[in-house]
Amino acid sequence: MSAHVEDRLSPYLDGELSAGERDRVESHLRGCPACARHLEELRAVDAAARALPLEAPAGYFGSFSGRLRERLPQRRARRWPAWALAAAAGLALAVLVPLSARRVVSPVPEAVKTDALRSSTPTTLVAASPAFAEPPRVRAKTAAEPGAAPPAGVATPVPMMASREQLKSGLYAQKRSGPSAQEPSSQAAANQAAPPAAPAAGPAPASVSGAAERLEGAEEKNKEGPLRKIQRDEASRGVRTDAQLMRADEDVGYQSLLVRQAGSVDEARRLADAWKTFAETHPASPRADEARVRAIEARGLAWRLSHDPADLDRVRQSARAYLASSRAPQRERVRALLETLPASEP
Amino acid sequence: MEDAESETGLLEKARGGSLPAFEEIVRRYQRRVYATAYRIVRRHEVADDVAQEAFIRAHRSLDRFDAARPFGPWICRIAANLAVNHVRSPAAREEALPDGHAETPSAAASPLQGVLDSEARAMLERALQDLPAEQRAVFCLRVFEELSYREIADVLAISIGTVMSRLSRAREKLREALAPYLAAARRAGSEP
């Protein structure tokens, strides 16, 4: 009798052996009751495992999609790293504090005004953000907190971008606890203040804070508008949206591209296009060179994922164009990338 | 009625921004996704988080999903990946697994069902929990998700040889744990 085949039984059971190995195993099994029994036991183990009951708490599946709806917008916000949040919050505050002092804080009593300003430092915004301080489950609960007061709107209409930033800033969150938060029309104003086509090339704007998350959670309680809006934004991710973002704010555009990951050919191509667009849109920016190099690298990634000769041509062309330019401070980085590509035809 | 809609139609609508369509997809797959996650992480709280995160990621990636392909395997792989990432994490290694699972009689038939009483099921549950997380993940992806070795290798970013060896070891450990019950089942089967 041939040698026992225990070590081949598991892949045999799964049909993962080559034809030759399978024949050898089957030939052995016909003459070896011990191995045949071993195989039956492995098969029984699989069957028993499949038959194990699997229970979830009562009502779990009934509430699943509702809880999922609550988490969708918050997940978007989480894609921003803490340092980007802090930087953008600081930037937004630098612009908004003067605006807010006149438009938002002034009507609020002195005590509230002081609290608002104190809590609106970038550090506080980050530290208070559930996105970074708590696990996802806890954040979901925070957003849907029954006791959370509904956010108040901005009493006087302000330009769309400013309103968006105010909504996302701690100033806004503080204001809602003031007397004007009781105004019946304030929620509607808040909803109107958020632009329907908010920039969303993947990550949320960098000014998203804990206050913004609470705001979005509260908005969802009233209607599904923000979720639908985010869904549209997600579906329309691409170069066009990136370009809009970058026009709106170079910092936000750059940070959004930095955190964007490409897991497919199409994403890598879009990312390459987006970096190229950034470099062309902000030629004088100190980040333009990095954007050019990242465009080349993303193009290289697209080729590695697709093995499409057209992608290979494009990465070669863009790399050579970079190396041929008079200003190419990252020449070595691009040259190293070129060396990883297949040798081109003479 | 959306209930009667094909999966492809729902996916197209969801990709176009329809929240009800996406929620219908979620309802159709939530049990399967949860089961995939639970079998790997073995904790309800974590499985819930993994299942929700899987749908969130699928929702974000709808624009690059081929709606002509079945959604189920795709979302389950996302869930499996997240679950495996969890069990690989240092935090997960420190977590104690909960005691035995619910012992609800299953309607599924198996060669052992007649003999595999609640004690044996509890033993199998314990043996599954005691498997190293990496072996358990491979076992679950093969036995419950019915992925090929190549697919498992892709999901877990390991070689096919590693898949094969982990799966063999996992099955052998489970077989050893169930040995008394398997012998009893054999005896019962041989009795007239």
Coordinates of C-alpha atoms in Angstrom, one line a residue:
Chain A
M1 CA 0.0 0.0 0.0
S2 CA 1.2 3.5 -0.8
A3 CA 2.1 6.0 2.0
H4 CA -0.7 7.5 3.9
V5 CA -2.2 10.7 2.6
E6 CA -3.5 12.5 5.6
D7 CA -1.7 15.7 4.8
R8 CA -3.5 15.7 1.4
L9 CA -6.9 15.1 2.6
S10 CA -7.9 18.7 3.4
P11 CA -7.0 20.0 -0.1
Y12 CA -8.5 16.9 -1.6
L13 CA -11.8 17.6 0.2
D14 CA -11.7 21.1 -1.3
G15 CA -10.9 19.9 -4.8
E16 CA -7.7 21.8 -4.7
L17 CA -5.3 19.1 -5.7
S18 CA -3.9 18.6 -9.2
A19 CA -5.3 15.8 -11.3
G20 CA -2.2 13.7 -10.6
E21 CA -2.4 14.2 -6.9
R22 CA -6.1 13.6 -6.8
D23 CA -5.7 10.3 -8.6
R24 CA -3.0 9.2 -6.2
V25 CA -5.1 10.1 -3.1
E26 CA -8.1 8.3 -4.5
S27 CA -6.1 5.3 -5.3
H28 CA -4.8 5.2 -1.8
L29 CA -8.2 5.8 -0.2
R30 CA -9.6 2.7 -2.0
G31 CA -7.1 0.5 -0.2
C32 CA -6.8 2.3 3.2
P33 CA -9.7 2.3 5.6
A34 CA -7.9 4.5 8.0
C35 CA -7.3 7.4 5.6
A36 CA -10.9 6.9 4.2
R37 CA -12.2 7.3 7.8
H38 CA -10.0 10.3 8.4
L39 CA -11.4 11.9 5.3
E40 CA -15.0 11.2 6.4
E41 CA -14.2 12.8 9.8
L42 CA -12.8 15.9 8.2
R43 CA -16.0 16.1 6.1
A44 CA -18.1 15.7 9.2
V45 CA -16.2 18.5 10.9
D46 CA -17.0 20.9 8.1
A47 CA -20.6 19.8 8.1
A48 CA -20.9 20.2 11.8
A49 CA -19.3 23.6 11.7
R50 CA -21.8 24.7 9.0
A51 CA -24.7 23.4 11.2
L52 CA -23.7 25.5 14.2
P53 CA -26.4 27.9 15.1
L54 CA -25.5 31.6 14.8
E55 CA -27.6 34.0 16.8
A56 CA -27.7 37.7 17.2
P57 CA -29.6 39.6 19.9
A58 CA -33.3 39.9 19.4
G59 CA -34.1 42.8 17.1
Y60 CA -30.6 43.2 15.9
F61 CA -31.2 42.8 12.2
G62 CA -34.4 44.9 12.4
S63 CA -32.4 47.9 13.5
F64 CA -29.3 47.2 11.4
S65 CA -29.9 49.5 8.4
G66 CA -31.2 52.3 10.7
R67 CA -28.0 52.3 12.7
L68 CA -26.0 52.0 9.5
R69 CA -27.6 55.2 8.2
E70 CA -26.5 57.0 11.3
R71 CA -22.9 56.0 10.7
L72 CA -22.5 56.8 7.1
P73 CA -21.7 60.5 7.2
Q74 CA -19.5 60.1 10.3
R75 CA -17.3 57.6 8.6
R76 CA -16.6 60.1 5.9
A77 CA -15.4 62.6 8.4
R78 CA -13.1 60.0 10.0
R79 CA -11.0 59.8 6.8
W80 CA -9.3 63.0 7.8
P81 CA -6.2 62.5 9.9
A82 CA -6.0 64.5 13.1
W83 CA -3.2 66.7 11.9
A84 CA -5.1 67.8 8.8
L85 CA -8.1 68.5 11.0
A86 CA -6.1 70.7 13.3
A87 CA -4.5 72.5 10.5
A88 CA -7.7 73.2 8.6
A89 CA -9.6 74.1 11.8
G90 CA -6.9 76.6 12.5
L91 CA -7.1 78.0 9.0
A92 CA -10.9 78.2 9.2
L93 CA -10.8 80.0 12.5
A94 CA -8.3 82.5 11.3
V95 CA -10.8 83.5 8.7
L96 CA -14.0 83.0 10.6
V97 CA -13.3 84.4 14.0
P98 CA -13.5 88.0 12.8
L99 CA -16.6 87.1 10.8
S100 CA -18.2 85.2 13.7
A101 CA -17.4 87.9 16.2
R102 CA -19.6 90.2 14.2
R103 CA -22.2 87.9 12.8
V104 CA -22.6 85.1 15.2
V105 CA -21.1 85.8 18.6
S106 CA -22.3 89.3 19.1
P107 CA -26.0 88.6 19.6
V108 CA -25.1 86.0 22.2
P109 CA -24.8 87.0 25.9
E110 CA -21.3 87.7 27.2
A111 CA -20.9 84.4 29.0
V112 CA -21.7 82.3 26.0
K113 CA -19.5 84.4 23.8
T114 CA -16.5 83.8 26.1
D115 CA -17.2 80.0 26.1
A116 CA -17.5 79.9 22.4
L117 CA -14.2 81.6 21.8
R118 CA -12.4 79.6 24.4
S119 CA -13.7 76.3 22.9
S120 CA -12.9 77.3 19.4
T121 CA -9.2 76.8 19.4
P122 CA -7.9 74.2 17.0
T123 CA -6.7 72.0 19.9
T124 CA -10.1 71.9 21.5
L125 CA -11.7 71.1 18.2
V126 CA -9.6 68.1 17.7
A127 CA -9.7 66.9 21.2
A128 CA -13.4 67.3 21.3
S129 CA -13.9 65.5 18.1
P130 CA -15.5 62.1 18.7
A131 CA -14.0 61.0 15.4
F132 CA -10.6 60.8 17.0
A133 CA -11.4 60.4 20.6
E134 CA -13.8 57.5 20.5
P135 CA -14.3 54.3 18.6
P136 CA -16.9 54.2 15.8
R137 CA -19.6 52.7 17.9
V138 CA -19.4 55.4 20.5
R139 CA -19.3 58.1 17.9
A140 CA -22.5 56.8 16.4
K141 CA -24.1 57.0 19.8
T142 CA -22.8 60.5 20.3
A143 CA -24.3 61.7 17.0
A144 CA -27.7 60.3 17.9
E145 CA -27.6 61.4 21.5
P146 CA -31.2 61.9 22.6
G147 CA -30.2 64.8 24.8
A148 CA -28.3 66.7 22.3
A149 CA -29.8 70.0 21.5
P150 CA -30.6 70.6 17.9
P151 CA -28.2 72.9 16.2
A152 CA -29.2 76.4 15.7
G153 CA -28.9 78.2 12.4
V154 CA -27.0 81.3 11.6
A155 CA -29.3 84.2 12.3
T156 CA -28.2 86.3 9.4
P157 CA -27.6 84.9 5.9
V158 CA -23.9 84.7 5.2
P159 CA -22.0 83.7 2.1
M160 CA -22.2 80.0 1.4
M161 CA -18.6 79.0 2.0
A162 CA -18.5 81.0 5.2
S163 CA -21.7 79.4 6.4
R164 CA -20.4 75.9 5.7
E165 CA -17.3 76.6 7.7
Q166 CA -19.2 78.1 10.5
L167 CA -21.4 75.0 10.6
K168 CA -18.3 72.9 10.8
S169 CA -16.6 74.9 13.4
G170 CA -16.8 74.9 17.2
L171 CA -18.2 78.4 17.1
Y172 CA -21.3 77.1 15.6
A173 CA -21.6 74.4 18.1
Q174 CA -21.2 76.8 20.9
K175 CA -23.7 79.2 19.5
R176 CA -26.4 76.6 19.4
S177 CA -26.4 76.4 23.2
G178 CA -27.1 80.1 23.4
P179 CA -30.5 81.8 23.6
S180 CA -30.8 82.0 19.8
A181 CA -30.7 78.2 19.7
Q182 CA -34.3 78.2 20.7
E183 CA -35.4 80.0 17.6
P184 CA -37.9 77.8 15.8
S185 CA -36.6 78.6 12.4
S186 CA -32.9 78.0 13.3
Q187 CA -32.8 74.4 12.1
A188 CA -34.1 75.3 8.7
A189 CA -31.5 78.0 8.4
A190 CA -28.8 75.6 9.3
N191 CA -30.0 73.2 6.7
Q192 CA -30.1 75.9 4.1
A193 CA -26.7 77.1 5.1
A194 CA -25.1 73.8 4.1
P195 CA -24.6 73.9 0.4
P196 CA -26.4 71.1 -1.4
A197 CA -23.3 70.3 -3.5
A198 CA -20.7 70.4 -0.8
P199 CA -17.2 69.5 -2.1
A200 CA -16.5 65.9 -1.3
A201 CA -13.7 64.3 -3.3
G202 CA -13.7 61.4 -0.9
P203 CA -12.7 62.9 2.4
A204 CA -14.8 65.5 4.0
P205 CA -13.6 69.1 4.2
A206 CA -10.8 69.5 6.6
S207 CA -12.8 71.7 8.9
V208 CA -15.0 68.9 10.1
S209 CA -15.0 68.8 13.8
G210 CA -16.9 67.1 16.6
A211 CA -19.4 69.9 16.4
A212 CA -19.9 69.2 12.7
E213 CA -20.4 65.5 13.4
R214 CA -23.0 66.3 16.0
L215 CA -24.6 68.7 13.5
E216 CA -24.8 66.1 10.8
G217 CA -26.2 63.6 13.3
A218 CA -28.9 66.0 14.3
E219 CA -29.7 66.8 10.7
E220 CA -30.3 63.2 10.0
K221 CA -32.8 63.0 12.7
N222 CA -35.0 65.5 10.8
K223 CA -34.6 64.0 7.4
E224 CA -32.4 62.0 5.2
G225 CA -31.1 65.0 3.2
P226 CA -27.5 65.0 4.3
L227 CA -27.1 61.3 3.7
R228 CA -28.5 61.5 0.3
K229 CA -26.2 64.5 -0.4
I230 CA -23.2 62.5 0.8
Q231 CA -24.2 59.6 -1.3
R232 CA -24.4 61.8 -4.4
D233 CA -21.0 63.2 -3.5
E234 CA -19.5 59.8 -3.1
A235 CA -21.0 58.6 -6.3
S236 CA -19.6 61.6 -8.2
R237 CA -16.1 61.4 -6.9
G238 CA -13.6 62.1 -9.6
V239 CA -11.4 64.7 -11.2
R240 CA -14.2 67.2 -11.7
T241 CA -14.9 67.2 -8.0
D242 CA -11.3 67.4 -7.1
A243 CA -10.9 70.4 -9.3
Q244 CA -13.8 72.1 -7.6
L245 CA -12.3 71.4 -4.3
M246 CA -9.0 72.7 -5.3
R247 CA -10.4 75.9 -6.7
A248 CA -12.2 76.4 -3.4
D249 CA -9.2 75.9 -1.3
E250 CA -5.7 74.8 -2.2
D251 CA -5.1 73.4 1.3
V252 CA -8.2 71.3 1.4
G253 CA -7.6 70.1 -2.1
Y254 CA -4.0 69.1 -1.4
Q255 CA -4.9 67.3 1.9
S256 CA -7.8 65.5 0.3
L257 CA -5.5 64.1 -2.3
L258 CA -2.9 63.1 0.2
V259 CA -5.3 60.9 2.1
R260 CA -6.9 59.5 -1.0
Q261 CA -6.0 55.9 -1.7
A262 CA -6.2 54.1 -5.0
G263 CA -7.2 50.5 -4.8
S264 CA -8.2 49.9 -8.4
V265 CA -7.0 50.9 -11.9
D266 CA -9.7 53.5 -12.3
E267 CA -9.0 55.1 -9.0
A268 CA -5.3 55.2 -9.7
R269 CA -5.9 56.9 -13.0
R270 CA -8.3 59.4 -11.5
L271 CA -5.8 60.1 -8.7
A272 CA -3.1 60.7 -11.3
D273 CA -5.4 63.1 -13.2
A274 CA -6.3 64.8 -9.9
W275 CA -2.7 65.4 -8.9
K276 CA -1.9 66.6 -12.4
T277 CA -4.9 69.0 -12.2
F278 CA -3.7 70.2 -8.9
A279 CA -0.2 70.9 -10.2
E280 CA -1.7 72.8 -13.2
T281 CA -4.2 74.7 -11.1
H282 CA -1.6 75.8 -8.6
P283 CA 1.6 76.2 -10.6
A284 CA 3.0 78.7 -8.1
S285 CA 2.3 76.6 -5.1
P286 CA 5.2 75.1 -3.2
R287 CA 3.2 71.9 -3.4
A288 CA 3.0 71.9 -7.2
D289 CA 6.2 69.9 -7.6
E290 CA 5.1 67.2 -5.1
A291 CA 1.8 67.0 -7.0
R292 CA 3.6 66.5 -10.3
V293 CA 5.6 63.7 -8.8
R294 CA 2.7 62.1 -7.2
A295 CA 0.8 62.2 -10.5
I296 CA 3.6 60.2 -12.0
E297 CA 3.6 57.8 -9.2
A298 CA -0.2 57.3 -9.4
R299 CA 0.2 56.8 -13.1
G300 CA 2.8 54.1 -12.3
L301 CA 0.4 52.5 -9.9
A302 CA -2.3 52.4 -12.6
W303 CA 0.1 50.6 -14.9
R304 CA 1.1 48.1 -12.2
L305 CA -2.6 47.4 -11.6
S306 CA -3.7 47.3 -15.2
H307 CA -0.6 46.2 -17.2
D308 CA -2.1 48.3 -19.9
P309 CA 0.6 49.5 -22.4
A310 CA -1.3 52.9 -22.6
D311 CA -0.7 53.4 -18.9
L312 CA 2.9 52.5 -19.3
D313 CA 3.3 55.0 -22.1
R314 CA 1.7 57.7 -20.0
V315 CA 3.9 57.1 -17.0
R316 CA 7.0 57.1 -19.1
Q317 CA 6.0 60.3 -20.9
S318 CA 5.1 62.1 -17.7
A319 CA 8.3 61.0 -16.0
R320 CA 10.5 62.0 -18.9
A321 CA 8.7 65.3 -19.2
Y322 CA 9.5 65.9 -15.5
L323 CA 13.1 65.0 -15.8
A324 CA 13.5 67.2 -18.9
S325 CA 12.1 70.2 -17.1
S326 CA 14.4 72.8 -15.8
R327 CA 12.8 72.7 -12.3
A328 CA 12.9 69.1 -11.2
P329 CA 14.0 69.0 -7.5
Q330 CA 12.8 65.5 -7.1
R331 CA 14.7 64.2 -10.1
E332 CA 16.1 61.1 -8.2
R333 CA 12.6 60.0 -7.0
V334 CA 11.3 60.1 -10.5
R335 CA 14.3 58.4 -11.9
A336 CA 14.0 55.6 -9.4
L337 CA 10.4 55.2 -10.5
L338 CA 11.4 55.0 -14.1
E339 CA 13.9 52.3 -13.3
T340 CA 11.1 50.1 -11.9
L341 CA 9.4 50.1 -15.3
P342 CA 10.1 47.6 -18.0
A343 CA 12.8 48.7 -20.4
S344 CA 11.2 50.7 -23.3
E345 CA 11.8 49.8 -26.9
P346 CA 14.6 51.7 -28.5
Chain B
M1 CA -41.9 47.4 -5.7
E2 CA -38.3 47.5 -4.7
D3 CA -38.6 44.1 -2.9
A4 CA -39.1 42.4 -6.2
E5 CA -36.3 44.2 -7.9
S6 CA -33.2 42.5 -9.2
E7 CA -30.0 43.0 -7.4
T8 CA -28.5 44.6 -10.5
G9 CA -31.3 47.1 -10.7
L10 CA -30.9 48.0 -7.0
L11 CA -27.2 48.4 -7.3
E12 CA -27.7 50.7 -10.3
K13 CA -30.1 52.8 -8.4
A14 CA -27.9 52.8 -5.3
R15 CA -25.0 53.9 -7.4
G16 CA -27.2 56.7 -8.7
G17 CA -27.8 57.9 -5.2
S18 CA -30.9 56.0 -4.1
L19 CA -30.7 55.4 -0.4
P20 CA -33.8 53.1 -0.3
A21 CA -32.1 50.9 -2.9
F22 CA -29.0 50.7 -0.9
E23 CA -30.9 49.9 2.2
E24 CA -32.8 47.2 0.4
I25 CA -29.4 45.7 -0.5
V26 CA -28.3 46.0 3.1
R27 CA -31.4 44.1 4.3
R28 CA -30.8 41.3 1.8
Y29 CA -27.2 40.8 2.9
Q30 CA -27.0 41.9 6.5
R31 CA -27.4 38.4 8.0
R32 CA -24.8 36.9 5.7
V33 CA -22.3 39.7 6.3
Y34 CA -22.8 39.6 10.1
A35 CA -22.4 35.8 10.0
T36 CA -19.1 36.2 8.0
A37 CA -17.8 38.7 10.5
Y38 CA -19.0 36.8 13.6
R39 CA -17.5 33.5 12.6
I40 CA -14.1 35.1 12.4
V41 CA -14.2 37.6 15.3
R42 CA -16.4 35.5 17.6
R43 CA -17.8 38.5 19.4
H44 CA -21.2 40.1 18.7
E45 CA -20.1 43.7 19.4
V46 CA -17.1 43.4 17.1
A47 CA -19.0 41.5 14.4
D48 CA -21.7 44.3 14.4
D49 CA -19.0 46.9 14.0
V50 CA -17.3 45.0 11.2
A51 CA -20.6 44.3 9.4
Q52 CA -21.6 48.0 9.5
E53 CA -18.2 49.1 8.4
A54 CA -18.3 46.6 5.5
F55 CA -21.5 48.2 4.2
I56 CA -20.1 51.6 4.7
R57 CA -17.1 50.8 2.6
A58 CA -19.2 49.0 0.0
H59 CA -21.3 52.1 -0.2
R60 CA -18.3 54.3 -0.7
S61 CA -17.0 52.0 -3.4
L62 CA -20.2 51.5 -5.3
D63 CA -19.0 53.6 -8.2
R64 CA -16.2 51.1 -9.0
F65 CA -18.2 47.9 -8.4
D66 CA -19.4 46.1 -11.4
A67 CA -23.1 45.8 -10.9
A68 CA -23.3 42.8 -13.2
R69 CA -21.3 40.8 -10.7
P70 CA -23.0 39.3 -7.6
F71 CA -22.9 41.7 -4.6
G72 CA -22.8 39.0 -1.9
P73 CA -19.3 37.6 -2.4
W74 CA -17.9 41.1 -2.7
I75 CA -19.5 42.5 0.5
C76 CA -18.6 39.3 2.3
R77 CA -15.0 39.6 1.3
I78 CA -14.9 43.1 2.6
A79 CA -16.3 41.9 5.9
A80 CA -13.9 39.0 6.0
N81 CA -11.0 41.3 5.4
L82 CA -12.1 43.7 8.1
A83 CA -12.7 40.8 10.5
V84 CA -9.3 39.4 9.8
N85 CA -7.7 42.8 10.3
H86 CA -9.4 42.9 13.6
V87 CA -8.2 39.5 14.9
R88 CA -4.7 40.4 13.7
S89 CA -4.7 43.6 15.7
P90 CA -2.8 43.6 19.1
A91 CA -6.0 44.7 20.8
A92 CA -7.9 41.7 19.6
R93 CA -5.2 39.4 20.8
E94 CA -5.7 40.6 24.3
E95 CA -9.5 40.2 24.2
A96 CA -10.8 37.2 26.0
L97 CA -13.4 35.4 23.9
P98 CA -16.8 35.0 25.4
D99 CA -18.0 31.8 26.8
G100 CA -20.0 29.3 24.7
H101 CA -22.3 30.4 22.0
A102 CA -26.1 30.1 22.0
E103 CA -27.2 26.6 21.6
T104 CA -30.2 26.9 19.4
P105 CA -31.1 23.7 17.6
S106 CA -30.3 24.0 13.9
A107 CA -32.5 22.8 11.2
A108 CA -29.5 22.0 9.0
A109 CA -28.8 18.4 8.4
S110 CA -25.4 16.8 8.7
P111 CA -24.0 13.3 9.2
L112 CA -23.4 14.2 12.8
Q113 CA -26.6 15.9 13.6
G114 CA -28.2 12.9 15.1
V115 CA -25.4 12.3 17.5
L116 CA -23.8 15.7 17.8
D117 CA -25.7 16.9 20.9
S118 CA -25.5 20.2 22.6
E119 CA -22.3 19.1 24.4
A120 CA -20.6 18.3 21.1
R121 CA -21.7 21.6 19.6
A122 CA -20.3 23.4 22.6
M123 CA -17.1 21.5 22.2
L124 CA -16.9 22.5 18.5
E125 CA -17.6 26.1 19.4
R126 CA -14.9 26.1 21.9
A127 CA -12.5 24.4 19.5
L128 CA -13.3 27.1 16.9
Q129 CA -12.6 29.8 19.4
D130 CA -9.4 28.2 20.5
L131 CA -8.0 28.1 16.9
P132 CA -5.4 30.7 16.2
A133 CA -7.1 33.6 14.6
E134 CA -5.3 33.1 11.3
Q135 CA -6.3 29.5 11.1
R136 CA -9.9 30.3 12.0
A137 CA -10.1 33.0 9.3
V138 CA -8.9 30.5 6.6
F139 CA -11.3 27.9 7.9
C140 CA -14.2 30.3 7.9
L141 CA -13.5 31.6 4.4
R142 CA -13.3 28.1 3.0
V143 CA -16.1 26.3 4.9
F144 CA -18.6 29.1 5.3
E145 CA -17.8 31.4 2.4
E146 CA -16.7 28.6 0.1
L147 CA -13.9 30.7 -1.3
S148 CA -11.2 28.9 -3.3
Y149 CA -7.7 28.7 -2.0
R150 CA -6.7 31.4 -4.5
E151 CA -9.4 33.7 -3.3
I152 CA -8.6 33.1 0.3
A153 CA -4.9 33.8 -0.5
D154 CA -6.0 37.1 -2.1
V155 CA -8.2 38.2 0.7
L156 CA -5.7 37.5 3.4
A157 CA -2.6 38.4 1.4
I158 CA -0.9 35.1 2.0
S159 CA 0.3 32.3 -0.3
I160 CA -1.8 29.4 -1.4
G161 CA 0.6 27.1 0.4
T162 CA -0.1 29.0 3.6
V163 CA -3.8 28.7 3.0
M164 CA -3.4 25.0 2.5
S165 CA -1.3 24.4 5.6
R166 CA -3.5 26.6 7.9
L167 CA -6.6 25.0 6.7
S168 CA -5.2 21.5 7.2
R169 CA -4.1 22.4 10.7
A170 CA -7.4 24.0 11.6
R171 CA -9.4 20.9 10.4
E172 CA -7.1 18.6 12.3
K173 CA -7.5 20.5 15.5
L174 CA -11.3 20.5 15.2
R175 CA -11.3 16.9 14.3
E176 CA -9.2 16.1 17.4
A177 CA -11.6 18.1 19.6
L178 CA -14.6 16.2 18.2
A179 CA -12.9 12.8 18.2
P180 CA -15.1 11.3 20.9
Y181 CA -18.3 12.5 19.2
L182 CA -17.1 11.4 15.8
A183 CA -16.4 7.9 17.2
A184 CA -19.8 7.8 18.7
A185 CA -21.4 8.9 15.4
R186 CA -19.5 6.2 13.7
R187 CA -20.7 3.6 16.2
A188 CA -24.2 4.8 15.9
G189 CA -24.0 4.6 12.1
S190 CA -22.7 1.0 12.2
E191 CA -25.4 -0.3 14.5
P192 CA -28.2 -2.1 12.8

